[in-house]
Coordinates of C-alpha atoms in Angstrom, one line a residue:
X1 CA 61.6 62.5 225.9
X2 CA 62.4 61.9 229.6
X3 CA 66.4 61.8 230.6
X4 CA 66.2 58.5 231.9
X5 CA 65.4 57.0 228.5
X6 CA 68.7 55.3 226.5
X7 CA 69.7 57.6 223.8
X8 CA 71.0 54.9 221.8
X9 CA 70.3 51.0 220.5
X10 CA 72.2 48.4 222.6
X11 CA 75.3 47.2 222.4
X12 CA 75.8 44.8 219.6
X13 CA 72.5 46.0 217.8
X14 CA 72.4 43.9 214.9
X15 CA 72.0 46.7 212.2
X16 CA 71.4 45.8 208.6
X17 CA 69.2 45.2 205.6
X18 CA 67.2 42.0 204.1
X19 CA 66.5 41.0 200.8
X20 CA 65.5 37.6 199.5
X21 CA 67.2 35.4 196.8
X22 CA 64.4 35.3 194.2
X23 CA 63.3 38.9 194.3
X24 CA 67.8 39.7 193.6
X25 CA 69.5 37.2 192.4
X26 CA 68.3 36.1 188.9
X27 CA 70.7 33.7 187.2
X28 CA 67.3 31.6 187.1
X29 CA 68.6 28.6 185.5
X30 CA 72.1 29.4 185.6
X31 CA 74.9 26.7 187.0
X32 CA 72.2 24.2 187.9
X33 CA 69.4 26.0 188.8
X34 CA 66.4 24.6 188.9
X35 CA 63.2 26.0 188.5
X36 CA 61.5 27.4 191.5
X37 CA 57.6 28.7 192.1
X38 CA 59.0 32.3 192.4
X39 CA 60.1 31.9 188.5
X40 CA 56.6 30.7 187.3
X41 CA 54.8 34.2 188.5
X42 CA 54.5 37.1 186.0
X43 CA 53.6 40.1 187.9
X44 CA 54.0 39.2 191.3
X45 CA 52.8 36.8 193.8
X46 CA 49.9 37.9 194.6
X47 CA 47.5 39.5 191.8
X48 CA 50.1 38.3 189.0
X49 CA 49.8 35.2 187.0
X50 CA 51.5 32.2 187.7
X51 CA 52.5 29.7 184.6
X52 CA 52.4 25.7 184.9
X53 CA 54.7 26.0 182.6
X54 CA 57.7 28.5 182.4
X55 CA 57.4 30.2 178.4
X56 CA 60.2 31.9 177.3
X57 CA 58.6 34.6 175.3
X58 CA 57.1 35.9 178.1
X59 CA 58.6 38.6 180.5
X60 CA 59.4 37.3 184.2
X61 CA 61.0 40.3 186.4
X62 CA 62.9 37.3 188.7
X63 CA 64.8 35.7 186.5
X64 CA 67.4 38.4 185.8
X65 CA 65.9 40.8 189.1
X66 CA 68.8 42.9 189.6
X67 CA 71.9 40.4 188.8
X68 CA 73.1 39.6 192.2
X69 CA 74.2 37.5 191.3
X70 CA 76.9 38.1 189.5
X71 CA 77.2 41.7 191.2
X72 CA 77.0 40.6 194.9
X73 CA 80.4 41.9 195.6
X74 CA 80.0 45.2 194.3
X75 CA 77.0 45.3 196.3
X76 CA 78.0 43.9 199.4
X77 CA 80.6 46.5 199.4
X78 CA 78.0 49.4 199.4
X79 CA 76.1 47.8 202.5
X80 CA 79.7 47.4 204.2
X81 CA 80.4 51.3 203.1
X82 CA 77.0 52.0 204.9
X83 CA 78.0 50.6 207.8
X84 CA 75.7 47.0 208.0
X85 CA 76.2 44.3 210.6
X86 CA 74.6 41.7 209.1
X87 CA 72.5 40.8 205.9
X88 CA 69.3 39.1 205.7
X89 CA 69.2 36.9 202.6
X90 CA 67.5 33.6 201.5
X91 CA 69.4 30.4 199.8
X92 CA 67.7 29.3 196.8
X93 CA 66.2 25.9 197.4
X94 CA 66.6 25.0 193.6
X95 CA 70.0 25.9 193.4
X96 CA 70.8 23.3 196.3
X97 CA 68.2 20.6 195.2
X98 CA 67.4 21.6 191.4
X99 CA 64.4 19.5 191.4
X100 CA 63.7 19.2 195.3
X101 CA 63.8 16.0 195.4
X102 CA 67.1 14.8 194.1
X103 CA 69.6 12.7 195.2
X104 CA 72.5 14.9 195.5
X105 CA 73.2 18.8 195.5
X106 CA 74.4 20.8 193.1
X107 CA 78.0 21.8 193.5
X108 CA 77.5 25.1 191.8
X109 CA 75.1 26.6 193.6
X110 CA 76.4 25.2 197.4
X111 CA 79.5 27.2 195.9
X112 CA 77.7 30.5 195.4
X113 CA 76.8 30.3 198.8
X114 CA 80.1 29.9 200.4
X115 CA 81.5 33.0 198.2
X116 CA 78.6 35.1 199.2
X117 CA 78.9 34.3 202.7
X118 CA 83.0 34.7 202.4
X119 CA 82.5 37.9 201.2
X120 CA 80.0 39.1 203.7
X121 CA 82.1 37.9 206.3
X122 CA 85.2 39.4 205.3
X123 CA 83.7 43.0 205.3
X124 CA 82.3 42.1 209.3
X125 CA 78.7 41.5 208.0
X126 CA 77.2 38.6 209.6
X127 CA 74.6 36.6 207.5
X128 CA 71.0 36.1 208.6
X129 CA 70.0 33.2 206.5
X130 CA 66.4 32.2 205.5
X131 CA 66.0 28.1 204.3
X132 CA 63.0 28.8 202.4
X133 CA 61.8 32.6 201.2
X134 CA 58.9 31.8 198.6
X135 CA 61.2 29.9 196.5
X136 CA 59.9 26.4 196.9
X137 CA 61.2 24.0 193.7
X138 CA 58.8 24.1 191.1
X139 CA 59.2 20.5 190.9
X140 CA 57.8 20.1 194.1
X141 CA 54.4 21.3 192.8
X142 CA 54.2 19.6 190.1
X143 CA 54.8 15.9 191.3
X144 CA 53.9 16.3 194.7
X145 CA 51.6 19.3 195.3
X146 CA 53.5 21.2 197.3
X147 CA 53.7 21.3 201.1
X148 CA 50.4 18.9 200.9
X149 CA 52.6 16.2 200.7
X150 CA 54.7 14.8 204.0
X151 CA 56.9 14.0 201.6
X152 CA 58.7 17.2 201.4
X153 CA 59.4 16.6 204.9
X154 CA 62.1 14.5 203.9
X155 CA 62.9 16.8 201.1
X156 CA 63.6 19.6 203.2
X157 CA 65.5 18.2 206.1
X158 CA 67.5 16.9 203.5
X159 CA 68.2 20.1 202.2
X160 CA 68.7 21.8 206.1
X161 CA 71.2 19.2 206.8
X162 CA 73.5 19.6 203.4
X163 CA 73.4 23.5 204.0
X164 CA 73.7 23.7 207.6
X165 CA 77.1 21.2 207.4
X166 CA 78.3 23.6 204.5
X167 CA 77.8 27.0 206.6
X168 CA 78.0 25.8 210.0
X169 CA 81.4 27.9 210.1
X170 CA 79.5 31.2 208.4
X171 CA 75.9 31.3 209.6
X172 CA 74.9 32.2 213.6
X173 CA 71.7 33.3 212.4
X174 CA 69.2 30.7 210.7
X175 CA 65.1 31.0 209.9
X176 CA 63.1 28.1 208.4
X177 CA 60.1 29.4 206.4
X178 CA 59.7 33.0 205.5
X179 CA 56.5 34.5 206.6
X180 CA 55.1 30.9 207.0
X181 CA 51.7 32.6 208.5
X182 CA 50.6 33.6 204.6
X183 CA 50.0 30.0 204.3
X184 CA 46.5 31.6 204.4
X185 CA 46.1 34.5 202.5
X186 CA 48.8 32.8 199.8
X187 CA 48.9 29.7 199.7
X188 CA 50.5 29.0 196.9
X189 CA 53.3 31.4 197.2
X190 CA 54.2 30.6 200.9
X191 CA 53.6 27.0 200.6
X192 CA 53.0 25.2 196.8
X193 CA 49.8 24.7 197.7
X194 CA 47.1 25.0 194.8
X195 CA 43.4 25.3 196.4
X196 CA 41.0 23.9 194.4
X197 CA 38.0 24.8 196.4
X198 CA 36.4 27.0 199.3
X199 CA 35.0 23.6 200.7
X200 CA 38.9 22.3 200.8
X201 CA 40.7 25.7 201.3
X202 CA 41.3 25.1 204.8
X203 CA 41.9 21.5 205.4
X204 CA 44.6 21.6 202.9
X205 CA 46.3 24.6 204.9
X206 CA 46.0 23.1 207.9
X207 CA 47.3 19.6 207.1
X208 CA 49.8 21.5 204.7
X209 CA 50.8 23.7 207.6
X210 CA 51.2 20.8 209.9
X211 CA 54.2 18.7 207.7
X212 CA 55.9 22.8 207.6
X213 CA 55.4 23.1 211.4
X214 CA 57.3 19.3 211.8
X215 CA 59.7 19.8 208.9
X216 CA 60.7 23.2 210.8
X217 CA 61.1 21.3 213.8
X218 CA 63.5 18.5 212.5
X219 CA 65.3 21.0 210.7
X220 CA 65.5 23.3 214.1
X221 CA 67.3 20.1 215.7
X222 CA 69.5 19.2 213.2
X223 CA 70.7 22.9 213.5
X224 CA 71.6 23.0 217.0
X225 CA 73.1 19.9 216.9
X226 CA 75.3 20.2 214.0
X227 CA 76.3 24.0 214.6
X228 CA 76.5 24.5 218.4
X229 CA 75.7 28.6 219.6
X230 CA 73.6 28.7 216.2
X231 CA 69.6 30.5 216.5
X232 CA 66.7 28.8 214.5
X233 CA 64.4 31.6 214.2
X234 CA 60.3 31.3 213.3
X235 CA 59.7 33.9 210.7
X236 CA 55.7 35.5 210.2
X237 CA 54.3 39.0 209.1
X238 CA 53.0 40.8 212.0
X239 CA 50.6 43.8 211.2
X240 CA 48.6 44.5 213.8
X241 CA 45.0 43.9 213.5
X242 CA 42.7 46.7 215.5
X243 CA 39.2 46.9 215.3
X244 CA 37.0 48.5 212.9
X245 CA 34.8 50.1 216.2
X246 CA 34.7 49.5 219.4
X247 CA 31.5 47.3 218.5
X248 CA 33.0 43.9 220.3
X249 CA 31.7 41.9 217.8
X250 CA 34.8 43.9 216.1
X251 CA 36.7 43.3 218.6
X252 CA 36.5 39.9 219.1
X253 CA 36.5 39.0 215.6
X254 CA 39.9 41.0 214.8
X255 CA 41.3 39.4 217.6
X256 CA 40.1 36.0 216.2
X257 CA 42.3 37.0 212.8
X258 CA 44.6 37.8 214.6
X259 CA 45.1 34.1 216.3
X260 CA 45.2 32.5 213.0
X261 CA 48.7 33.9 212.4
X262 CA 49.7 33.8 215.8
X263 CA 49.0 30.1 215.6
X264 CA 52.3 29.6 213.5
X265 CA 54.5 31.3 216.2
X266 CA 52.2 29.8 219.2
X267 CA 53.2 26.3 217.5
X268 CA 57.1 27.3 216.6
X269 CA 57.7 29.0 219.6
X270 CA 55.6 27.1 222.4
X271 CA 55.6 23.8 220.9
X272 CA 52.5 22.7 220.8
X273 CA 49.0 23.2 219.1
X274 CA 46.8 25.7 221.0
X275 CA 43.7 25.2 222.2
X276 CA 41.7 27.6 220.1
X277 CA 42.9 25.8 216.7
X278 CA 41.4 22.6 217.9
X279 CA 37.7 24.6 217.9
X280 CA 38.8 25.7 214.5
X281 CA 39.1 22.2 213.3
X282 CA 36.2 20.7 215.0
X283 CA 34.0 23.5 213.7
X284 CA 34.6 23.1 210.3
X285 CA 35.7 19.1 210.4
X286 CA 39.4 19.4 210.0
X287 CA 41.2 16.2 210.8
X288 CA 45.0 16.8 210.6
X289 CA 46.6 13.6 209.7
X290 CA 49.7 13.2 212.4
X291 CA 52.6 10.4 212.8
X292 CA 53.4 9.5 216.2
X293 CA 56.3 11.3 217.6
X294 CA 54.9 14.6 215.6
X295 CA 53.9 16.6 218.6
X296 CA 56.9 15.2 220.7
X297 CA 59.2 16.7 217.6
X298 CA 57.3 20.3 218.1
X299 CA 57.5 20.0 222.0
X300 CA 60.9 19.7 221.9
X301 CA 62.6 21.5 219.1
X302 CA 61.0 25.2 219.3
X303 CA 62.3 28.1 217.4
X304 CA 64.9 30.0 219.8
X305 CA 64.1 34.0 218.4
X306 CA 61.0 35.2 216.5
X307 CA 61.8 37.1 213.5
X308 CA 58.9 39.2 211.8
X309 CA 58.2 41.7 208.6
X310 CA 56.3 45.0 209.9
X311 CA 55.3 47.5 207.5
X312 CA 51.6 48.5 208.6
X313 CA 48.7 48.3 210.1
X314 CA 45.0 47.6 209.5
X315 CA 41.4 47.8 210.4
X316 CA 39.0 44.5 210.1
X317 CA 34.9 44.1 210.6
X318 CA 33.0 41.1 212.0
X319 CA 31.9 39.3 208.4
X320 CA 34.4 41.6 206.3
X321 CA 36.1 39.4 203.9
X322 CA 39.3 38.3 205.2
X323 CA 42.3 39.0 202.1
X324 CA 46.0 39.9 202.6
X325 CA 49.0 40.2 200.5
X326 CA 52.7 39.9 201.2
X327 CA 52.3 43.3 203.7
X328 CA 50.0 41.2 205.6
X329 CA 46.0 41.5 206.0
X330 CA 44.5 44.1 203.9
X331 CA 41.3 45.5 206.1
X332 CA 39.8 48.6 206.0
X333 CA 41.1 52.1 206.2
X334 CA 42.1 54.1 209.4
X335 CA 41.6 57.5 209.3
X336 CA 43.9 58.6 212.1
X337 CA 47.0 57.3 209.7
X338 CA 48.9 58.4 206.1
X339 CA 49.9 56.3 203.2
X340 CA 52.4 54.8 201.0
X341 CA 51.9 55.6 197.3
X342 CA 51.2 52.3 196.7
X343 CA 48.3 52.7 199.8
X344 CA 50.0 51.0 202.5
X345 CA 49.2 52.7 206.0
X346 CA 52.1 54.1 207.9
X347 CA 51.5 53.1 212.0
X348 CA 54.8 53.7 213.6
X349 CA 53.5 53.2 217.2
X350 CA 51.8 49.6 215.6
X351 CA 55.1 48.6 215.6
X352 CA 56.0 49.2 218.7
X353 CA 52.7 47.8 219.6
X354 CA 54.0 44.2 217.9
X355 CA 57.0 44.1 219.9
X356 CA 55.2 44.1 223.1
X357 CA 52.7 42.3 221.7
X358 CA 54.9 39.6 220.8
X359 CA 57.8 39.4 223.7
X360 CA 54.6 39.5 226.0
X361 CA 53.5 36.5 224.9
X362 CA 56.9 34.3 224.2
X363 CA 59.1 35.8 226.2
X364 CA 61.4 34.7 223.5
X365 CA 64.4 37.5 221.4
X366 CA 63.1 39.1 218.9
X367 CA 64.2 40.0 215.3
X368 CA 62.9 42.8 212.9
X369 CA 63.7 41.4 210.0
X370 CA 61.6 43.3 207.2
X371 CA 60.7 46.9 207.7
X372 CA 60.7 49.3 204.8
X373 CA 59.0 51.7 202.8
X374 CA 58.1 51.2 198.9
X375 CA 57.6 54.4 196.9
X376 CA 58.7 56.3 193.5
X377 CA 62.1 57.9 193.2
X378 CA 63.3 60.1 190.6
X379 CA 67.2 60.9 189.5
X380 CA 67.8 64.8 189.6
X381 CA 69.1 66.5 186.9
X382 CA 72.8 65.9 189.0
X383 CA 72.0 62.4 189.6
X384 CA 71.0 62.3 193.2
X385 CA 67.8 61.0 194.3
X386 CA 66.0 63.1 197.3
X387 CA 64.1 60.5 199.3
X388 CA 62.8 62.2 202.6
X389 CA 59.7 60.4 202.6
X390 CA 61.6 56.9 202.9
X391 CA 64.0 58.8 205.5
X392 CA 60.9 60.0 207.5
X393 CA 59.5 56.5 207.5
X394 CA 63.1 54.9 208.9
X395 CA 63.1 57.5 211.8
X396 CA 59.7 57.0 213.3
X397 CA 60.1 53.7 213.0
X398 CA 63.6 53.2 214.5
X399 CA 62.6 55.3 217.7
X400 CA 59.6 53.5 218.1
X401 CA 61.2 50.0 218.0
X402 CA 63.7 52.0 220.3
X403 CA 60.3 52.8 222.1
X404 CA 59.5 49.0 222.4
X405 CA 63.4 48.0 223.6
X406 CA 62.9 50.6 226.4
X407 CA 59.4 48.5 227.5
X408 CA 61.5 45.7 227.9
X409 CA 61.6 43.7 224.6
X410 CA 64.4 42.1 223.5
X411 CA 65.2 42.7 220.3
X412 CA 68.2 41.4 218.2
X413 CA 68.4 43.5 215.5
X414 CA 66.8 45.4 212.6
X415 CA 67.0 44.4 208.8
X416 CA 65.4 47.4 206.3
X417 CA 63.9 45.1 203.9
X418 CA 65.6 46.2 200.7
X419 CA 68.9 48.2 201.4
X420 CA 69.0 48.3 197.9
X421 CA 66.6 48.3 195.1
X422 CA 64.7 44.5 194.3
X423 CA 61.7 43.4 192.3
X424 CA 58.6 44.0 194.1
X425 CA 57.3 39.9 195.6
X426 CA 53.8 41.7 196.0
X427 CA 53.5 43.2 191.9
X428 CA 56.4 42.1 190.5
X429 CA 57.1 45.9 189.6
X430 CA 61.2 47.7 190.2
X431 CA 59.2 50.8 190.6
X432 CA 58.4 50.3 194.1
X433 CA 61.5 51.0 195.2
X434 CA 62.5 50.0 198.9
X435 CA 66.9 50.6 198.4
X436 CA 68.9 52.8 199.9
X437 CA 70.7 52.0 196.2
X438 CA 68.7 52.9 193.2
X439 CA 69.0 50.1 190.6
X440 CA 69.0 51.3 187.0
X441 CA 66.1 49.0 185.8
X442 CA 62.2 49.2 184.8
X443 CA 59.2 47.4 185.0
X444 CA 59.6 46.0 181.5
X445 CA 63.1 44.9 182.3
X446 CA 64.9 47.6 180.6
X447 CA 68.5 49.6 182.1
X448 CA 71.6 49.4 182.7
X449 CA 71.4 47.7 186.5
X450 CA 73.9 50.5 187.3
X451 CA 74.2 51.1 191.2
X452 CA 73.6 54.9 192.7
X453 CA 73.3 55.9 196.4
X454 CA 69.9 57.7 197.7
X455 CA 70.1 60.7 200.0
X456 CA 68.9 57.5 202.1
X457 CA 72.1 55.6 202.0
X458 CA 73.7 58.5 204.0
X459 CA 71.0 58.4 206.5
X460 CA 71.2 54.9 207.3
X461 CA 74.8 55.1 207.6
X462 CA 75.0 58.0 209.9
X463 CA 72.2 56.0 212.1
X464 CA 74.1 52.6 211.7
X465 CA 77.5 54.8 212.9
X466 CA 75.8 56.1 216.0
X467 CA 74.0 53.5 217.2
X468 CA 70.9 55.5 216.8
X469 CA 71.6 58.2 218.3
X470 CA 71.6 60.8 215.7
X471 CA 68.0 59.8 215.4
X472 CA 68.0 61.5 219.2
X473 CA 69.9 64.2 218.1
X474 CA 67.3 64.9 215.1
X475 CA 64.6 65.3 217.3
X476 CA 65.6 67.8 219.7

């Protein structure tokens, strides 16, 4: 490493870790709670099994998850004893609105909130707040079909404006949809939206995609003018997508995939619909029903930071079949790279690749909020828990996002998705373990939820302390 290269993160960094409400809190129908999407799935969103209707002799790992719950302050005590400088977490949509659509919000759960947030603030850890993390009310399906409807427009502006007048005092940091860009490869998941057929598959996304893009906008306004300094970030999941060869019918079809999630931050960011979406919709005769005003709404209310989930990279093949999960696009393998145990490829220098990638073509701050490693750990015989590979991961990641700030990007922070052990969104498994903290609980639900500190948690803390340096000083 040269001597003219930083040494350090910049001033103000905002270190920390992510989680999301449904994957933590449980308390699923607790004080109000309605029932959201996230609480129909058994076994994850993505290969699991989602139930129309909610049976209570079957095993769901969200609704108790690990008891946030009711143990946020013991927790939020660990991140502050690690060192954190803000939190990425998600308000449950059915705690607000138990239904989605009702008339007015539930006390309770707008009171959960404001204690969380009291308690984050009082130990210096500054909230980064998603609106809507997979957690869409299940209610919203059912009588409206999800995000097909303009109607939840109106529901979720609604919902914007009762939180952002509640927080405006306790949340800088806002983000509309989580990872709205799996609108594609989840559909339901990311936006309630049941395909019945190939034939429909992408109209529906499209038009579904369309009342997200100008709910997000209305909902970006009514932030900045009701909480003046705040950020209204676009969120997406950015794995890079290389080419299989150097064949450019590879190449051009991978970058091709690669537009149709760009196309959410291209609309968020830039404001308007880009020109390659309007081929998409003529070739396969996609009409997407607007109001007038729409496109003067996304013109004018753009997202002010881009905030994105990295955790690998892939491969793709003109004609290849074009699947993903909640890591992003699942292609084929590269042989130059490693794996998870759960086979996710480990592409440090990808990331660093996405930052340029991305402040290239916005010019806008960006935001790493999801970056983590999921993998076994195992309790020694004197109850530590030896986690090198997850440490390894952290460090070539860190000093290739350091990488990335040194090329000019400018990045607001870094959020470890997990600091501490959650159900799995992807497989609905606690065995893929992301923490820093182990959580004393099992796939089948069983344990005792206790809390215990990874060799990890003493890792992020010394890197948190430094400002990165001692990531420096580790490879010398």
């Amino acid at each position: 490493m040269t001597e003219h290269i930083a040494q350090s993160f910049p001033e103000n960094f905002l270190w920390g870790g992510a989680i999301a409400a449904n994957q933590a809190e449980g308390a699923w129908n607790e004080d109000g709670k309605g029932p959201a999407i996230s609480d129909a799935f058994r076994g994850g969103i993505v290969g699991g099994t989602f139930d129309d209707t909610i049976d209570e002799n079957k095993y769901y790992a969200s609704h108790e998850a690990i008891d946030f719950y009711h143990r946020y302050k013991e927790d939020i005590a660990l991140f502050a004893e690690m060192g954190m400088k803000c939190f990425r977490t998600s308000i449950a949509w059915s705690r607000i609105f138990p239904n989605g659509d009702d008339a007015e919000p539930n006390e309770k759960g707008l009171q959960f909130y404001d204690d969380l947030f009291d308690e984050l603030l009082k130990h210096g850890i500054e909230p980064v707040i998603t609106i809507s993390h997979f957690e869409l009310p299940l209610n919203l399906i059912r009588k409206y079909e999800g995000w097909k409807s303009r109607k939840l427009i109106g529901f979720y502006t609604k919902y914007a404006e009762v939180v952002f007048k509640r927080y405006k005092n306790k949340v800088k940091y806002w983000m509309n949809f989580n990872e709205i860009n799996h609108f594609h490869t989840i559909p339901l998941a990311a936006g309630g939206i049941v395909v019945q057929d190939d034939e429909h598959k992408l109209p529906t996304i499209y038009q579904a995609s369309h009342h997200v893009f100008v709910a997000s906008a209305l909902a970006t306004k009514l932030c900045h003018e009701m909480i003046p300094g705040a950020m209204m970030g676009a969120m997406l999941s950015l794995s890079p997508i290389y080419p299989n060869t150097c064949n450019p019918d590879d190449v051009f079809d991978a970058y091709e995939l690669r537009r149709r999630s760009l196309f959410y931050s291209d609309v968020l960011l830039r404001g308007y619909y880009p020109s390659y979406a309007k081929r998409i919709w003529k070739e396969h005769s996609i009409k997407v029903q607007m109001e007038p005003g729409d496109e003067q709404l996304l013109r004018e209310h753009t997202a002010d930071y881009l905030g994105f989930s990295y955790y690998r990279s892939t491969t793709h093949k003109a004609g290849m079949p074009i699947l993903g999960n909640t890591g992003g696009i699942m292609g084929l393998d590269n042989p130059y790279l490693d794996k998870t145990p759960w086979g996710w490829p480990i592409d440090p220098k990808g990331f660093r690749y996405v930052c340029n990638e991305m402040y290239d073509r916005y010019q806008k701050p960006l935001f790493v909020v999801e970056n983590g490693y999921g993998s076994h750990d195992e309790i020694l015989e004197d109850g530590s828990i030896h986690d090198p590979e997850r440490v390894d991961y952290l460090n070539k990641h860190l000093i290739q996002l350091h990488e990335a700030i040194e090329d000019g990007c400018e990045v607001l922070g870094y959020t470890w998705w997990g600091p501490i052990d959650i159900v799995s969104a992807g497989t609905g498994e606690m065995k893929k373990r992301y923490g820093f903290i182990y959580v004393d609980k099992n796939n089948d639900g069983s344990g005792t939820l206790e809390r215990r500190k990874k060799n990890s948690f003493y890792w992020y803390q010394k890197i948190i302390e430094s400002n990165g340096k001692v990531l420096f000083e580790s490879q010398k």
